[in-house]
Short mmCIF file of C-alpha atoms in Angstrom, two decimals:
data_model
loop_
_atom_site.label_atom_id
_atom_site.label_comp_id
_atom_site.label_asym_id
_atom_site.label_seq_id
_atom_site.Cartn_x
_atom_site.Cartn_y
_atom_site.Cartn_z
CA MET A 26 0.11 0.08 -0.43
CA ASN A 27 1.31 3.76 -0.55
CA LYS A 28 3.18 5.03 2.22
CA LYS A 29 1.63 8.73 1.09
CA TYR A 30 -1.92 7.00 1.58
CA ILE A 31 -1.51 5.54 4.52
CA TYR A 32 -0.12 9.04 5.69
CA GLU A 33 -3.15 11.20 4.79
CA ARG A 34 -5.40 9.31 5.77
CA ALA A 35 -3.31 9.73 9.52
CA VAL A 36 -3.52 12.90 9.20
CA LEU A 37 -7.08 13.27 8.41
CA ILE A 38 -8.07 10.45 11.51
CA THR A 39 -6.42 12.30 13.87
CA TYR A 40 -7.44 15.72 13.06
CA GLY A 41 -10.92 14.42 13.40
CA LEU A 42 -10.43 12.89 16.26
CA LEU A 43 -8.99 16.00 17.50
CA PHE A 44 -12.29 17.56 15.97
CA TYR A 45 -14.48 15.35 18.28
CA PHE A 46 -12.41 15.92 21.37
CA LEU A 47 -13.06 19.53 21.11
CA LEU A 48 -16.66 19.27 19.75
CA ILE A 49 -17.57 17.63 23.04
CA ASN A 50 -15.70 18.68 25.91
CA PHE A 51 -16.86 22.31 23.76
CA GLU A 52 -17.75 24.07 27.56
CA LYS A 53 -15.24 23.31 29.26
CA LEU A 54 -12.46 25.04 26.59
CA LEU A 55 -14.79 27.59 26.44
CA LYS A 56 -14.63 28.09 29.64
CA GLY A 57 -10.33 27.17 29.40
CA LEU A 58 -10.03 29.91 26.82
CA GLY A 59 -12.02 32.27 29.46
CA VAL A 60 -9.71 32.20 32.01
CA LEU A 61 -6.38 32.25 29.66
CA SER A 62 -7.66 35.47 28.21
CA SER A 63 -8.54 37.02 31.92
CA VAL A 64 -4.67 36.17 32.51
CA PHE A 65 -3.55 37.17 28.15
CA PHE A 66 -6.07 40.53 28.12
CA PRO A 67 -3.25 42.96 28.34
CA ILE A 68 -1.12 41.12 25.65
CA LEU A 69 -5.13 40.24 23.31
CA LEU A 70 -5.35 43.62 23.47
CA GLY A 71 -2.81 45.09 22.87
CA VAL A 72 -3.11 42.41 19.54
CA ALA A 73 -6.62 44.37 19.28
CA PHE A 74 -4.28 47.45 18.98
CA ALA A 75 -2.28 46.76 16.74
CA PHE A 76 -4.13 45.11 14.16
CA ILE A 77 -6.38 48.20 14.57
CA PHE A 78 -4.21 51.04 14.57
CA ASN A 79 -2.80 49.16 11.38
CA ILE A 80 -5.32 50.27 9.32
CA PRO A 81 -4.86 54.13 9.00
CA MET A 82 -1.29 53.33 9.81
CA SER A 83 -0.59 52.23 6.38
CA PHE A 84 -2.29 53.88 5.12
CA LEU A 85 -0.50 57.79 6.70
CA GLU A 86 2.89 56.01 6.38
CA LYS A 87 1.50 55.46 2.20
CA LYS A 88 1.75 59.10 1.85
CA ILE A 89 4.07 60.15 4.19
CA SER A 90 6.25 57.75 2.17
CA LYS A 91 5.06 59.92 -0.84
CA ILE A 92 5.92 63.36 1.07
CA LEU A 93 9.58 61.91 1.24
CA ASN A 94 10.47 60.32 -1.12
CA LYS A 95 10.87 63.83 -2.77
CA ILE A 96 13.62 64.66 -0.34
CA SER A 97 16.22 62.99 -0.24
CA LEU A 98 16.48 61.34 2.88
CA LYS A 99 18.64 58.25 3.73
CA GLU A 100 15.94 54.55 3.79
CA ARG A 101 16.18 54.11 7.06
CA THR A 102 15.30 57.77 8.00
CA SER A 103 12.53 57.80 5.77
CA PHE A 104 11.12 54.34 7.38
CA MET A 105 11.51 55.24 10.50
CA ILE A 106 10.01 59.55 10.31
CA ARG A 107 7.50 57.65 8.38
CA ARG A 108 6.59 54.86 10.65
CA SER A 109 6.80 57.07 13.38
CA VAL A 110 5.27 59.75 12.15
CA SER A 111 2.26 57.59 11.31
CA LEU A 112 1.56 55.64 14.57
CA ALA A 113 2.02 59.15 16.53
CA ILE A 114 -0.80 60.63 14.88
CA VAL A 115 -2.96 56.99 14.73
CA ILE A 116 -2.38 57.14 18.48
CA ILE A 117 -2.80 61.18 18.90
CA VAL A 118 -6.46 60.91 16.64
CA PHE A 119 -7.57 57.23 18.63
CA ILE A 120 -6.95 58.93 22.49
CA SER A 121 -8.38 61.83 21.38
CA ILE A 122 -10.97 60.58 20.71
CA ALA A 123 -11.74 58.09 23.97
CA ILE A 124 -11.11 62.59 25.29
CA ILE A 125 -14.40 63.25 23.61
CA THR A 126 -16.67 60.28 24.35
CA MET A 127 -16.06 59.38 28.37
CA ASN A 128 -16.31 63.54 28.54
CA ILE A 129 -18.79 64.55 25.45
CA LEU A 130 -20.64 62.17 24.55
CA ILE A 131 -21.34 59.46 26.97
CA PRO A 132 -22.95 62.11 29.53
CA GLN A 133 -24.82 63.11 27.00
CA VAL A 134 -26.51 59.77 25.76
CA VAL A 135 -26.90 59.13 29.69
CA GLN A 136 -28.92 62.19 30.38
CA SER A 137 -31.07 60.81 27.50
CA MET A 138 -31.45 58.04 28.60
CA TYR A 139 -33.07 59.82 31.67
CA SER A 140 -34.55 61.44 30.89
CA ILE A 141 -37.07 59.35 28.09
CA ILE A 142 -37.00 56.55 31.88
CA GLU A 143 -38.42 59.34 33.11
CA LYS A 144 -41.45 60.08 30.57
CA ILE A 145 -42.34 56.13 30.44
CA PRO A 146 -44.36 56.26 33.25
CA THR A 147 -46.42 59.18 31.45
CA THR A 148 -45.89 57.61 28.54
CA ILE A 149 -47.65 54.30 29.37
CA LYS A 150 -50.46 56.64 30.98
CA GLU A 151 -51.72 58.53 28.38
CA LEU A 152 -51.72 54.22 26.43
CA GLU A 153 -53.29 53.15 28.89
CA ASN A 154 -56.00 56.57 28.73
CA PHE A 155 -56.15 56.28 24.45
CA PHE A 156 -57.62 52.06 24.84
CA ARG A 157 -59.44 52.82 26.54
CA VAL A 158 -61.20 55.50 24.69
CA ASN A 159 -60.71 54.02 21.42
CA ILE A 160 -61.25 50.58 22.56
CA LYS A 161 -65.19 48.85 23.36
CA ASN A 162 -64.76 45.45 24.61
CA THR A 163 -64.10 45.91 28.16
CA TYR A 164 -62.69 42.18 28.95
CA LEU A 165 -59.87 43.19 26.05
CA LEU A 166 -59.38 47.08 27.68
CA GLU A 167 -58.64 44.48 31.35
CA TRP A 168 -56.20 42.46 30.73
CA ILE A 169 -55.17 45.77 28.94
CA ALA A 170 -54.46 48.43 31.72
CA MET A 171 -53.40 44.70 33.75
CA ARG A 172 -50.30 44.42 31.09
CA LEU A 173 -49.57 48.57 30.68
CA GLY A 174 -50.08 47.83 35.19
CA GLN A 175 -47.37 45.13 35.58
CA VAL A 176 -45.21 46.79 32.93
CA ASP A 177 -45.05 50.11 34.41
CA SER A 178 -44.81 48.61 37.92
CA ASN A 179 -41.75 46.38 36.77
CA ILE A 180 -40.06 48.97 35.48
CA VAL A 181 -40.23 50.78 38.91
CA ASN A 182 -38.71 48.25 40.38
CA ILE A 183 -36.27 47.77 37.40
CA LEU A 184 -35.10 51.78 38.69
CA ASN A 185 -34.73 50.65 41.92
CA ASN A 186 -32.92 47.64 41.91
CA VAL A 187 -30.44 49.52 39.73
CA ALA A 188 -29.64 52.87 41.64
CA GLN A 189 -29.55 49.77 44.84
CA ALA A 190 -26.72 48.19 42.52
CA ILE A 191 -24.81 51.10 41.99
CA LEU A 192 -25.12 52.62 45.15
CA ASN A 193 -23.40 49.49 46.78
CA SER A 194 -20.95 48.37 43.97
CA ILE A 195 -19.45 52.48 43.26
CA ILE A 196 -16.29 50.90 45.38
CA ASP A 197 -16.04 48.38 42.57
CA ILE A 198 -17.11 49.56 39.41
CA THR A 199 -14.47 53.12 39.57
CA PHE A 200 -11.94 49.27 41.04
CA GLY A 201 -12.93 47.91 37.02
CA VAL A 202 -12.29 51.64 35.12
CA THR A 203 -8.95 51.77 37.10
CA THR A 204 -8.56 48.28 35.57
CA THR A 205 -10.05 48.96 32.48
CA ILE A 206 -7.22 52.04 31.38
CA LEU A 207 -4.78 50.77 33.28
CA ASN A 208 -5.53 47.88 30.43
CA SER A 209 -5.50 49.90 27.72
CA ILE A 210 -2.90 51.75 29.25
CA ILE A 211 -0.53 48.75 28.79
CA GLY A 212 -1.91 47.93 25.65
CA ILE A 213 -1.37 50.86 24.14
CA ILE A 214 1.56 50.24 24.84
CA ILE A 215 2.04 47.00 23.06
CA ALA A 216 0.20 47.86 20.49
CA ILE A 217 3.42 50.50 19.98
CA TYR A 218 6.28 47.71 20.01
CA ILE A 219 4.55 45.05 17.34
CA LEU A 220 3.78 48.07 15.44
CA LEU A 221 7.09 50.08 15.38
CA ASP A 222 8.35 46.88 14.39
CA LYS A 223 5.67 44.74 12.58
CA GLU A 224 7.94 44.22 9.73
CA LYS A 225 10.76 41.50 11.97
CA LEU A 226 7.52 39.82 13.60
CA LYS A 227 5.96 39.15 10.44
CA SER A 228 9.31 37.10 9.98
CA GLN A 229 9.36 35.61 13.04
CA LEU A 230 6.04 34.25 12.34
CA LYS A 231 7.03 33.05 9.12
CA LEU A 232 9.90 31.41 10.18
CA VAL A 233 9.06 29.41 13.07
CA ILE A 234 4.92 28.72 10.41
CA TYR A 235 7.84 26.74 8.13
CA ARG A 236 10.53 25.82 10.78
CA ILE A 237 7.45 23.02 12.89
CA SER A 238 5.49 22.15 9.32
CA ASN A 239 6.74 21.24 6.61
CA ASP A 240 6.68 23.54 2.70
CA LYS A 241 3.85 22.26 0.85
CA TYR A 242 1.48 22.65 5.02
CA SER A 243 3.84 25.77 5.23
CA LYS A 244 2.48 28.02 2.69
CA MET A 245 -0.27 27.52 2.89
CA LEU A 246 -0.78 28.03 6.63
CA THR A 247 0.66 31.88 5.47
CA SER A 248 -2.15 31.53 2.93
CA ILE A 249 -4.77 30.94 4.98
CA LEU A 250 -2.71 33.56 7.76
CA LYS A 251 -2.83 36.17 4.14
CA LEU A 252 -6.33 35.76 3.73
CA THR A 253 -7.70 36.16 6.75
CA TYR A 254 -5.57 38.61 7.41
CA TYR A 255 -7.04 40.59 3.44
CA LYS A 256 -10.68 39.64 5.18
CA LEU A 257 -10.96 40.93 8.97
CA ARG A 258 -9.04 44.28 7.57
CA ARG A 259 -11.53 44.91 5.41
CA TYR A 260 -14.44 44.42 6.87
CA ILE A 261 -13.63 45.84 10.26
CA GLY A 262 -11.83 49.25 8.36
CA GLY A 263 -15.01 48.71 6.36
CA GLN A 264 -17.53 48.17 9.07
CA ALA A 265 -16.06 50.79 11.69
CA ILE A 266 -15.53 53.46 8.41
CA ASP A 267 -19.17 52.99 6.60
CA ALA A 268 -20.70 53.30 10.95
CA THR A 269 -19.10 56.46 11.62
CA ILE A 270 -20.69 57.94 7.81
CA LEU A 271 -23.92 56.34 8.70
CA PHE A 272 -23.87 58.54 12.65
CA ILE A 273 -22.89 61.37 11.11
CA MET A 274 -25.12 61.32 8.50
CA ILE A 275 -28.54 60.49 10.90
CA PHE A 276 -26.57 63.77 12.99
CA ILE A 277 -26.30 65.79 10.85
CA THR A 278 -30.09 65.23 9.73
CA MET A 279 -31.03 65.22 12.87
CA THR A 280 -30.09 68.62 14.03
CA ILE A 281 -31.80 70.03 10.92
CA PHE A 282 -35.29 69.58 11.56
CA LYS A 283 -34.84 69.85 15.15
CA MET A 284 -35.83 65.97 16.21
CA PRO A 285 -35.05 65.15 19.68
CA TYR A 286 -32.24 62.47 21.80
CA THR A 287 -29.98 63.50 18.18
CA LEU A 288 -26.67 62.01 19.56
CA LEU A 289 -28.14 59.00 22.13
CA ILE A 290 -30.61 57.85 18.47
CA SER A 291 -27.07 58.56 15.92
CA SER A 292 -25.47 56.60 18.62
CA ILE A 293 -27.48 53.74 18.68
CA ILE A 294 -27.98 53.60 14.63
CA GLY A 295 -24.28 53.83 14.23
CA VAL A 296 -22.80 51.41 16.30
CA SER A 297 -26.41 48.99 15.48
CA ALA A 298 -24.50 49.30 11.49
CA ILE A 299 -22.16 47.81 12.40
CA VAL A 300 -24.63 43.77 12.01
CA PRO A 301 -25.23 43.00 8.60
CA ILE A 302 -28.92 42.75 7.55
CA PHE A 303 -29.90 42.08 11.73
CA GLY A 304 -27.99 45.40 12.79
CA PRO A 305 -30.02 48.65 10.68
CA PHE A 306 -33.20 46.51 11.58
CA ILE A 307 -32.59 46.77 15.08
CA GLY A 308 -31.65 50.16 15.12
CA ALA A 309 -33.82 51.51 13.21
CA LEU A 310 -36.41 49.98 16.14
CA ILE A 311 -35.64 50.62 18.89
CA SER A 312 -34.77 54.21 18.42
CA ILE A 313 -38.78 54.57 17.32
CA LEU A 314 -38.84 53.24 20.93
CA ILE A 315 -37.51 55.70 22.44
CA MET A 316 -39.25 58.45 20.25
CA PHE A 317 -42.96 56.72 20.86
CA ILE A 318 -41.33 56.96 24.89
CA GLY A 319 -40.37 59.64 24.73
CA GLY A 320 -43.47 62.17 23.42
CA TYR A 321 -42.27 62.80 20.08
CA ASN A 322 -44.56 63.69 18.26
CA ASN A 323 -43.75 63.71 14.46
CA ILE A 324 -43.23 59.41 14.06
CA GLY A 325 -43.67 59.12 11.26
CA TRP A 326 -41.48 61.50 10.43
CA PHE A 327 -38.02 60.12 11.92
CA ILE A 328 -39.16 56.78 10.54
CA VAL A 329 -39.15 58.16 7.25
CA LEU A 330 -35.66 60.24 7.54
CA VAL A 331 -34.73 56.48 9.48
CA ILE A 332 -35.39 55.16 5.79
CA VAL A 333 -33.76 57.55 4.08
CA MET A 334 -30.68 56.81 5.26
CA GLN A 335 -30.01 53.98 5.91
CA GLN A 336 -31.36 53.44 2.19
CA ILE A 337 -28.47 55.82 0.93
CA GLU A 338 -26.12 53.53 3.67
CA GLY A 339 -26.69 50.50 2.14
CA ASN A 340 -27.07 50.73 -1.24
CA ILE A 341 -24.18 54.15 -1.90
CA VAL A 342 -21.96 53.67 1.17
CA TYR A 343 -21.97 50.34 2.21
CA PRO A 344 -21.07 49.19 -1.22
CA ILE A 345 -17.94 51.47 -1.96
CA VAL A 346 -16.89 51.71 1.51
CA VAL A 347 -16.72 46.96 2.43
CA GLY A 348 -17.77 46.62 -0.39
CA SER A 349 -18.04 42.53 -1.63
CA SER A 350 -15.12 41.49 0.55
CA ILE A 351 -15.94 38.56 2.64
CA GLY A 352 -16.95 37.45 -0.15
CA LEU A 353 -20.92 36.17 1.76
CA SER A 354 -23.73 35.72 0.44
CA SER A 355 -26.68 37.19 1.87
CA LEU A 356 -27.75 34.07 4.01
CA ASN A 357 -23.67 33.10 5.04
CA ILE A 358 -24.15 36.07 7.21
CA ILE A 359 -27.26 34.95 8.30
CA VAL A 360 -25.92 32.21 9.42
CA ALA A 361 -22.66 33.45 10.76
CA VAL A 362 -24.50 35.48 12.66
CA ILE A 363 -26.92 33.80 15.08
CA VAL A 364 -24.36 31.05 15.21
CA PHE A 365 -21.19 33.12 16.09
CA SER A 366 -23.40 35.41 18.68
CA SER A 367 -24.21 32.61 20.02
CA LEU A 368 -20.86 30.64 21.05
CA PHE A 369 -19.18 34.40 21.15
CA GLY A 370 -21.43 37.29 22.42
CA ILE A 371 -20.65 40.26 21.15
CA LEU A 372 -16.41 39.70 19.55
CA GLY A 373 -18.52 36.62 17.81
CA ILE A 374 -20.12 39.16 15.82
CA ILE A 375 -17.36 41.33 14.71
CA LEU A 376 -15.02 39.07 13.71
CA GLY A 377 -16.74 35.74 13.05
CA ILE A 378 -18.10 36.79 9.60
CA PRO A 379 -15.00 37.97 8.70
CA LEU A 380 -14.49 33.83 9.58
CA PHE A 381 -16.46 32.66 7.93
CA GLY A 382 -15.78 34.27 4.63
CA VAL A 383 -12.57 32.96 5.07
CA PHE A 384 -13.90 29.68 5.56
CA CYS A 385 -16.63 29.37 2.41
CA GLU A 386 -13.05 30.90 0.50
CA ILE A 387 -10.86 28.16 1.01
CA LEU A 388 -14.12 25.53 0.81
CA SER A 389 -14.45 27.09 -2.46
CA LYS A 390 -10.98 27.42 -3.92
CA TYR A 391 -10.52 23.34 -2.26
CA ILE A 392 -13.69 22.04 -4.38
CA LYS A 393 -12.67 23.59 -6.68
CA LYS A 394 -9.02 21.84 -7.59
CA GLU A 395 -11.56 18.86 -6.68
#
């Protein structure tokens, strides 16, 4: 019997058994990964920062390089200037956005939410009066009044519990915020070291891959890593730009028409746009509910505004910014969102779709090759 045939079948059986073992111990695997991620969280955060920073940094390096080419500088000097300047710009912009978010956006959003919460009991009373006037069925009217009363009392209980929890946990909250800030600072420092020497780290990783496996599998693994990086970079960068543009569009339009809760609504719709297909619908429904509870009279105009802005974003902005970088059909995206969000939550939604795109592309190449 051919030795190559035996080797390939042995490898296939080994990987099959390994996959089966991971599948039956999936819950334990997730717990173990959770423990490891908490221990190495600052390092993982640094890698994540490096990945995100590298997207605008690479763009800036190319632009700065064109400017420096007009000046007669040594290659090493030119490299150090464009690398350090582009990294410094990205770090300064990131820190500025974080400071603006914490000092301006978050307080205004929280204030809007408190204003809406205060209006919930009044809105419930208005709904009850509306049903009393327009519904003649006594049993249905009593049932609606009972349900609205339950909602009202539940909201009051929830608000009381939240207030009590905040008072009891203020030390934990302070500690958590301090820990997050420290982890972020450490992560940024790690990201800076990674980005300053990213070519060397890339060559070292490639060397390790070629040392631990033969040429065939090394090339395959290298190509998979390149494809994964490309998909993640295009998807995350594209989705972030797309969501930012939608946020600005909604914010400016609502400001022009003098609608309430401008910052809160534009933030919700912008963030929800990060999730394909489901995100825009969820963001629109939440926004409409907030405007209704807040007592905004021209709900119809607001719905028209949201629909028009999302159509512009979906049909003009999204194809230009993101394009077909994911390589997935709408059905595949729905499956990826459902599966990965169930397993890994928000992180699953962000990373699951491009990773599923990588899997589908590799599978497609394998099938065509066969």
